[in-house]
PDB file of C-alpha atoms in Angstrom:
ATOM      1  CA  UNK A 967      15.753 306.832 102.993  1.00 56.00           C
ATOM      2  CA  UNK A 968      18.010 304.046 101.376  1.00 56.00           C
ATOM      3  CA  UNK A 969      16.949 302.443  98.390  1.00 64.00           C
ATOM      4  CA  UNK A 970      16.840 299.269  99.508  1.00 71.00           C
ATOM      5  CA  UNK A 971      17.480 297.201 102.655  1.00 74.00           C
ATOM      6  CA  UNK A 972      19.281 293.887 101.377  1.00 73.00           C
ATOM      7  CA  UNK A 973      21.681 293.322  98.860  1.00 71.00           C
ATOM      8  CA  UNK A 974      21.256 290.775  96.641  1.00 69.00           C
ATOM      9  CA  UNK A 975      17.460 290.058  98.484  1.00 67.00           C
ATOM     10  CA  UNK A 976      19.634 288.212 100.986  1.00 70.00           C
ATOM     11  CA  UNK A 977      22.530 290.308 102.412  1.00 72.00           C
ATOM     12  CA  UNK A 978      23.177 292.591 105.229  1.00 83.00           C
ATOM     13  CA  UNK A 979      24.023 295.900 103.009  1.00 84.00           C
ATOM     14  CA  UNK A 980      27.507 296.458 104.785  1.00 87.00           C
ATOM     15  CA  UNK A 981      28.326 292.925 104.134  1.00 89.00           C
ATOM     16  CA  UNK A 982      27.037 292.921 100.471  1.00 87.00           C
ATOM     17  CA  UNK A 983      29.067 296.494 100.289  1.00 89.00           C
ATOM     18  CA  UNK A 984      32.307 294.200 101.546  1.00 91.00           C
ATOM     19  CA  UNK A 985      31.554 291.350  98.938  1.00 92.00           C
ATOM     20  CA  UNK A 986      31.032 293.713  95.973  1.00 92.00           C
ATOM     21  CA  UNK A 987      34.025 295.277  97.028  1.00 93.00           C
ATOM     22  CA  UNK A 988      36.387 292.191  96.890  1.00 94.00           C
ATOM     23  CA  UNK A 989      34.609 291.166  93.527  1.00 94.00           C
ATOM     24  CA  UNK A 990      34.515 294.040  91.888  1.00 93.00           C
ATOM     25  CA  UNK A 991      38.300 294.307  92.874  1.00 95.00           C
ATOM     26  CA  UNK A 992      39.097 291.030  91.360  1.00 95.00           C
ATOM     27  CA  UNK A 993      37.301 292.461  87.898  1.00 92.00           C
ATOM     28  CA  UNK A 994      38.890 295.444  88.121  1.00 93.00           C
ATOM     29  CA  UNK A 995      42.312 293.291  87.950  1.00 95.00           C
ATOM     30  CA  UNK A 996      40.735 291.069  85.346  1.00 94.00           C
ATOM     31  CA  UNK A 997      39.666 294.026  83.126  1.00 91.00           C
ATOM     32  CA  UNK A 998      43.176 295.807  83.723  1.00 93.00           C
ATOM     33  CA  UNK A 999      44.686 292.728  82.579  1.00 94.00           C
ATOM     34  CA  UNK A1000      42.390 292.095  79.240  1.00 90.00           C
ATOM     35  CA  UNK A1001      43.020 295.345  78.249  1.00 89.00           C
ATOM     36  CA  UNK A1002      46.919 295.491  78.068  1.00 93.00           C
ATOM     37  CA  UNK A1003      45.934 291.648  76.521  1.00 91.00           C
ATOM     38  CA  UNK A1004      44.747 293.353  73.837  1.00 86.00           C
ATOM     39  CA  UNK A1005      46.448 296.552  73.247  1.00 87.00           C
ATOM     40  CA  UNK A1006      49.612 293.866  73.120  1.00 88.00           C
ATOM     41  CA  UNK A1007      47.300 291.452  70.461  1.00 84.00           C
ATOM     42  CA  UNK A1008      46.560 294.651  68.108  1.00 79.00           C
ATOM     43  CA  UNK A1009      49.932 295.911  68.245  1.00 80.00           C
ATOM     44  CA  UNK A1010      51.717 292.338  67.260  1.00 79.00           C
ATOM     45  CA  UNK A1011      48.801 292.305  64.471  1.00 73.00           C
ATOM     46  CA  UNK A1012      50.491 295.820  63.705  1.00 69.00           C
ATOM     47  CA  UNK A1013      53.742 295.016  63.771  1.00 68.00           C
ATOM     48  CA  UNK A1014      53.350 291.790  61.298  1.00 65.00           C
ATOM     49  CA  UNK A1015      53.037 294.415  58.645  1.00 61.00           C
ATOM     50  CA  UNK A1016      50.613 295.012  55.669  1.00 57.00           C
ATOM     51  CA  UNK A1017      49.603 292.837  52.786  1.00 55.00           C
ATOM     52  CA  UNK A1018      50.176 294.420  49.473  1.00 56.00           C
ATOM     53  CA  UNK A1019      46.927 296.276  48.549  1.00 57.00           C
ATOM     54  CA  UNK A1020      45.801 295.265  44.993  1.00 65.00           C
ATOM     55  CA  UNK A1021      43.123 297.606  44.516  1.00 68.00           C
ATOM     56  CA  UNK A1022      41.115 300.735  46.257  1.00 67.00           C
ATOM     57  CA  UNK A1023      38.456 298.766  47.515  1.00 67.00           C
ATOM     58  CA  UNK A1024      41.076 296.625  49.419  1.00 67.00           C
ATOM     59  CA  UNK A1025      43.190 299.765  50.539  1.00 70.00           C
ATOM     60  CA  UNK A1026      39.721 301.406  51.845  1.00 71.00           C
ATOM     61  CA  UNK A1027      39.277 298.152  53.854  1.00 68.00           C
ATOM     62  CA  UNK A1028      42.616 298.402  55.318  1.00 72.00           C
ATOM     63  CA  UNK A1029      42.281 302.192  56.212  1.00 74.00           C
ATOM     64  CA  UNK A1030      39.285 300.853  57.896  1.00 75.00           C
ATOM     65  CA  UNK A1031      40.743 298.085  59.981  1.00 74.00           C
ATOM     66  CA  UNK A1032      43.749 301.108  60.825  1.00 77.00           C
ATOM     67  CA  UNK A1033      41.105 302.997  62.227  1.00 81.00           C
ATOM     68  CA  UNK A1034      39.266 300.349  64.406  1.00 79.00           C
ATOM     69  CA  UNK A1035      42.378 299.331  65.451  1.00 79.00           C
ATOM     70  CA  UNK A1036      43.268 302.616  66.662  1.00 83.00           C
ATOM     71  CA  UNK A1037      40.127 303.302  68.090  1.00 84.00           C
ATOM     72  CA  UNK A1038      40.172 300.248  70.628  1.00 82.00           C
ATOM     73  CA  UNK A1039      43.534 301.463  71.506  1.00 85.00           C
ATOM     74  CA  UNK A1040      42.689 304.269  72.786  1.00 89.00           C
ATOM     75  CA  UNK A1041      39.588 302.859  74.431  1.00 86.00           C
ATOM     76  CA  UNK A1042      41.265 300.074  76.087  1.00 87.00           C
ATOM     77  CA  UNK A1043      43.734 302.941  77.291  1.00 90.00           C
ATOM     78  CA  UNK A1044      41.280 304.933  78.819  1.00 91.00           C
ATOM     79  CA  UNK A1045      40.134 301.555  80.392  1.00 89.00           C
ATOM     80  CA  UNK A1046      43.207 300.776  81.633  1.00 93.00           C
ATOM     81  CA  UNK A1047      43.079 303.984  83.810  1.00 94.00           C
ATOM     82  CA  UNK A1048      39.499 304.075  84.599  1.00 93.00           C
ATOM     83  CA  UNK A1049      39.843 300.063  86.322  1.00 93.00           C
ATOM     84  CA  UNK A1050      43.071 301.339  87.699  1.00 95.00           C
ATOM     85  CA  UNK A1051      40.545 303.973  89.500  1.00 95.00           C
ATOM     86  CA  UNK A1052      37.888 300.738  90.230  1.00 94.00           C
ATOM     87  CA  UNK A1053      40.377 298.883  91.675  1.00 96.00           C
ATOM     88  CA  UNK A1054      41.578 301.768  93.958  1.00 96.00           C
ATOM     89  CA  UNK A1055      38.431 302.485  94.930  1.00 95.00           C
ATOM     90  CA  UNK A1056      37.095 299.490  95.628  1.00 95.00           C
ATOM     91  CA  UNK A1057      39.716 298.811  98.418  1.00 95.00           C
ATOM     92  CA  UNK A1058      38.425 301.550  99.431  1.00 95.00           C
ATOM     93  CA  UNK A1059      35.074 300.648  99.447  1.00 94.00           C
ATOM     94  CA  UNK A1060      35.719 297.373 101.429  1.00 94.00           C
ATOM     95  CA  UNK A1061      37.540 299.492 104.137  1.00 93.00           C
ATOM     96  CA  UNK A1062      34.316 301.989 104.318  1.00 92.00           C
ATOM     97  CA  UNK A1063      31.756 299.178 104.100  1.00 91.00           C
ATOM     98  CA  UNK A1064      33.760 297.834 107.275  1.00 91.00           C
ATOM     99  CA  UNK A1065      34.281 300.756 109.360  1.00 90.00           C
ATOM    100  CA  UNK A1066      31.036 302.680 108.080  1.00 87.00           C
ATOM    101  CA  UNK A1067      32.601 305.508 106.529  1.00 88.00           C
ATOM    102  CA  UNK A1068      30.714 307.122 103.976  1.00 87.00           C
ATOM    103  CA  UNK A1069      33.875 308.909 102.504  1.00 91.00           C
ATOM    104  CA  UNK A1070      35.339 305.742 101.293  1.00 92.00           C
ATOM    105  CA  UNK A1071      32.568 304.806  99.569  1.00 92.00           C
ATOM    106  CA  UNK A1072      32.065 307.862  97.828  1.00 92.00           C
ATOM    107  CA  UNK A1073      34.829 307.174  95.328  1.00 94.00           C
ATOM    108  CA  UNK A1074      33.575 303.941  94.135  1.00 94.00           C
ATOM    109  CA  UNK A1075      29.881 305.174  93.144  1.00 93.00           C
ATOM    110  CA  UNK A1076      32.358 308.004  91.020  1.00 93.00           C
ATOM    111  CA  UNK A1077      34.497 305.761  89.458  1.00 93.00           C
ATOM    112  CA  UNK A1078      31.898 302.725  88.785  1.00 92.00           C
ATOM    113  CA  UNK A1079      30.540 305.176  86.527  1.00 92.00           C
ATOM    114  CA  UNK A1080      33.054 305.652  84.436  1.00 91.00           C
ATOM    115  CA  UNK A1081      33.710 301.583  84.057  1.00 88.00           C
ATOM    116  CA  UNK A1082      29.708 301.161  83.417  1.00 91.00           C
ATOM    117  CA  UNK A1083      30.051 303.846  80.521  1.00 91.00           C
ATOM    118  CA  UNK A1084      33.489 303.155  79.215  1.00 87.00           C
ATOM    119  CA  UNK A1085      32.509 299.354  79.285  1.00 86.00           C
ATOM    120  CA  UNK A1086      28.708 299.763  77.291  1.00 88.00           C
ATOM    121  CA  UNK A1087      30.760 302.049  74.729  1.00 88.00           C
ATOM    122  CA  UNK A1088      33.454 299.240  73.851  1.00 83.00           C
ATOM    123  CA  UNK A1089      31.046 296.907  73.828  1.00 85.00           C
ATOM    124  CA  UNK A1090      28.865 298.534  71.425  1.00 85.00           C
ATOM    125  CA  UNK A1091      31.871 299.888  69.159  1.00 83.00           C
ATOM    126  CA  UNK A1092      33.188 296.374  69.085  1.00 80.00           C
ATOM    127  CA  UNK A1093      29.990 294.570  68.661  1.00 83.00           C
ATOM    128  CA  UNK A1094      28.676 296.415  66.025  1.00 81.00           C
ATOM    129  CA  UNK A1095      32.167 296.347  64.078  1.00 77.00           C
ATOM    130  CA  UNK A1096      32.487 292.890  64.499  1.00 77.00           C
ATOM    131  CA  UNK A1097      28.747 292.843  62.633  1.00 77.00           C
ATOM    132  CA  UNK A1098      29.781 295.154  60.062  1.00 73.00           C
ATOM    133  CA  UNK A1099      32.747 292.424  59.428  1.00 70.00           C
ATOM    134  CA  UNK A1100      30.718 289.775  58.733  1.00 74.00           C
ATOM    135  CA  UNK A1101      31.057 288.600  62.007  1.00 75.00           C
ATOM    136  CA  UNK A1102      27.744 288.221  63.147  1.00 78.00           C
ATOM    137  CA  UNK A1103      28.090 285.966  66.006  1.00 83.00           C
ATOM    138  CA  UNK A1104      30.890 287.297  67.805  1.00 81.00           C
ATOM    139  CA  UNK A1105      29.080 290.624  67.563  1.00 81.00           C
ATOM    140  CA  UNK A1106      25.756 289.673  68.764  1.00 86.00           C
ATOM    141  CA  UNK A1107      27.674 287.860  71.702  1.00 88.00           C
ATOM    142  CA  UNK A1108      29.963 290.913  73.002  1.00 85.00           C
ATOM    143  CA  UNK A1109      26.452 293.269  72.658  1.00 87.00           C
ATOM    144  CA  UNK A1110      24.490 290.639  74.722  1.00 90.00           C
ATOM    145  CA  UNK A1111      27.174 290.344  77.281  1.00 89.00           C
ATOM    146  CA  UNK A1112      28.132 293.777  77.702  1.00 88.00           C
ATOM    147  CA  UNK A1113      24.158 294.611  78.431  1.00 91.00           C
ATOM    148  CA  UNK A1114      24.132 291.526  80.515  1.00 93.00           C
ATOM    149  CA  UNK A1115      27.111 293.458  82.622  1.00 89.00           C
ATOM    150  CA  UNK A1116      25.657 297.080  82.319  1.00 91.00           C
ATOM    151  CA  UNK A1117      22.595 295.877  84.063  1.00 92.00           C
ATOM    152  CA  UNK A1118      24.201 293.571  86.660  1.00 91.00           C
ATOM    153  CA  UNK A1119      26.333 296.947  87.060  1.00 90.00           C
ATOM    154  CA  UNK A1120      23.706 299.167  87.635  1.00 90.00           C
ATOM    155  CA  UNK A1121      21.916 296.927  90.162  1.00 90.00           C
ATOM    156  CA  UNK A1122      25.052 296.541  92.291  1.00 90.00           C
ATOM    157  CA  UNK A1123      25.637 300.219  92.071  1.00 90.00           C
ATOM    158  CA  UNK A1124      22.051 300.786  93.665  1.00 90.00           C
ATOM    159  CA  UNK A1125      23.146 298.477  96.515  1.00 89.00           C
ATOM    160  CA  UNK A1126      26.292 300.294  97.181  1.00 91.00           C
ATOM    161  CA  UNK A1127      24.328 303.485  96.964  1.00 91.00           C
ATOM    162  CA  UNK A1128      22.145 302.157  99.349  1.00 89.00           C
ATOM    163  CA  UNK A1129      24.681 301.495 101.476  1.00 89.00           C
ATOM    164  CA  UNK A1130      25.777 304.989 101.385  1.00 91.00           C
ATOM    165  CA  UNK A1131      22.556 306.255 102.107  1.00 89.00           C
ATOM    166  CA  UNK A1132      21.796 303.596 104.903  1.00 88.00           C
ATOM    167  CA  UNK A1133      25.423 305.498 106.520  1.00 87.00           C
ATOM    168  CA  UNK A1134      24.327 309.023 105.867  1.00 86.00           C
ATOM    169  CA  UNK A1135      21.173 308.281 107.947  1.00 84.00           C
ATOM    170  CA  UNK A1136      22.727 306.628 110.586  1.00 80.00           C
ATOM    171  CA  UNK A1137      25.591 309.414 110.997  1.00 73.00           C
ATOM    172  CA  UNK A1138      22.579 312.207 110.841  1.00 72.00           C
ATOM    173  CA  UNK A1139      20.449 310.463 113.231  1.00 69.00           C
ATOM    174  CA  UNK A1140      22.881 310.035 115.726  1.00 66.00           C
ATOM    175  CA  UNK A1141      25.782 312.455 115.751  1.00 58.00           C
ATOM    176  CA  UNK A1142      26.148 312.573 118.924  1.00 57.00           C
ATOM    177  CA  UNK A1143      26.750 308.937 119.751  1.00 51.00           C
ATOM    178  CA  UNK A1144      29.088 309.123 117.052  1.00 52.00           C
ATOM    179  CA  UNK A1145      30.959 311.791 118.145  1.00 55.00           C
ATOM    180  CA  UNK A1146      31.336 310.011 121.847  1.00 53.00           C
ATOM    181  CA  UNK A1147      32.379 306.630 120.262  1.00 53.00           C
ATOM    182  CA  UNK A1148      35.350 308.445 117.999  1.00 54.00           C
ATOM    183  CA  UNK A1149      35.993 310.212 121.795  1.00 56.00           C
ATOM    184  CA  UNK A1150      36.657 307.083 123.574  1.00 52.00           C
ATOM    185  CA  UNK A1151      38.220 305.241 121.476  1.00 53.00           C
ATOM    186  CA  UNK A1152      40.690 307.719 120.457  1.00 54.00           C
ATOM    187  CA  UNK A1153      41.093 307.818 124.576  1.00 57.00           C
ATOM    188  CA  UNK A1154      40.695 304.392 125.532  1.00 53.00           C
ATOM    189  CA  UNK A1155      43.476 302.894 127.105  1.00 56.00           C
ATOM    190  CA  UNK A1156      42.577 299.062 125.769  1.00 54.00           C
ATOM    191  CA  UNK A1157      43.790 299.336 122.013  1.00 51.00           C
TER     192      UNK A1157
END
């Protein structure tokens, strides 16, 4: 039985399936394009060169800022890749929200996953380094709006999983009728 009926309280779940689809495509391609943003940003800040450290407390500080630096790297990397994946998949989940193939939709409850995790973790690292800046406010901001999105996430997972379920049932129910509409129209002579 599918874990809900309506998407958003309001939606049929195959449209709501299509709409999350195109959105979450569009923020996919958003996300793709913040992250080589700031890869690009942190490298230029890299490339500007050092100041002249004066004393160890200001070397361990810049060994420090090294590290972060390096450490969002490779998380906006992995980003890159994993909304490179999203983006994929959620063309794919338009086309199976459409045609009511299960299949297709599999790969975006995989991949959403990964963006849900790989999006709390930056958030966290960067909100809680921004904090341990002195940069309270920006901190407290990127924490509040990456739970904002892990929970907006999670609840638009549900209703794609719903979905999903909703097309399980419906192919288990009545495989038969299935099985006779693939028939005819793979033998129908009106295209």
């Amino acid at each position: 039985m599918a874990l809900m009926k309506k998407c958003c309280f309001c939606w049929d779940l195959r449209i709501g399936g299509i709409v999350l689809g195109i959105f979450s495509t569009i923020f996919s391609l958003a996300s793709i394009i913040y992250c080589v943003w700031m890869i690009v940003e942190m490298e230029i800040q890299n490339w500007r060169g050092r100041p002249v450290v004066q004393n160890y407390y200001q070397k361990r500080l810049e060994d420090e800022i090294i590290l972060y630096r390096l450490i969002s790297e490779i998380l906006l990397g992995i980003g890159i890749f994993v909304h490179v994946a999203i983006f994929i998949s959620s063309i794919f989940l338009v086309a199976g929200a459409k045609t009511g193939s299960k299949s297709r939709i599999l790969p975006y409850l995989i991949f959403q996953w990964f963006g849900i995790i790989g999006t709390a973790v930056y958030c966290f690292f960067h909100g809680s380094t921004a904090v341990k800046e002195g940069r309270s406010n920006q901190g407290t901001i990127t924490i509040a709006v990456g739970s904002i999105y892990i929970v907006l996430a999670f609840y638009f997972w549900f209703c794609i999983l719903a979905l999903y379920q909703t097309i399980q049932e419906g192919q288990r129910l009545n495989p038969r009728i299935r099985e006779q509409q693939d028939r005819h129209a793979a033998y129908s002579p009106v295209q």
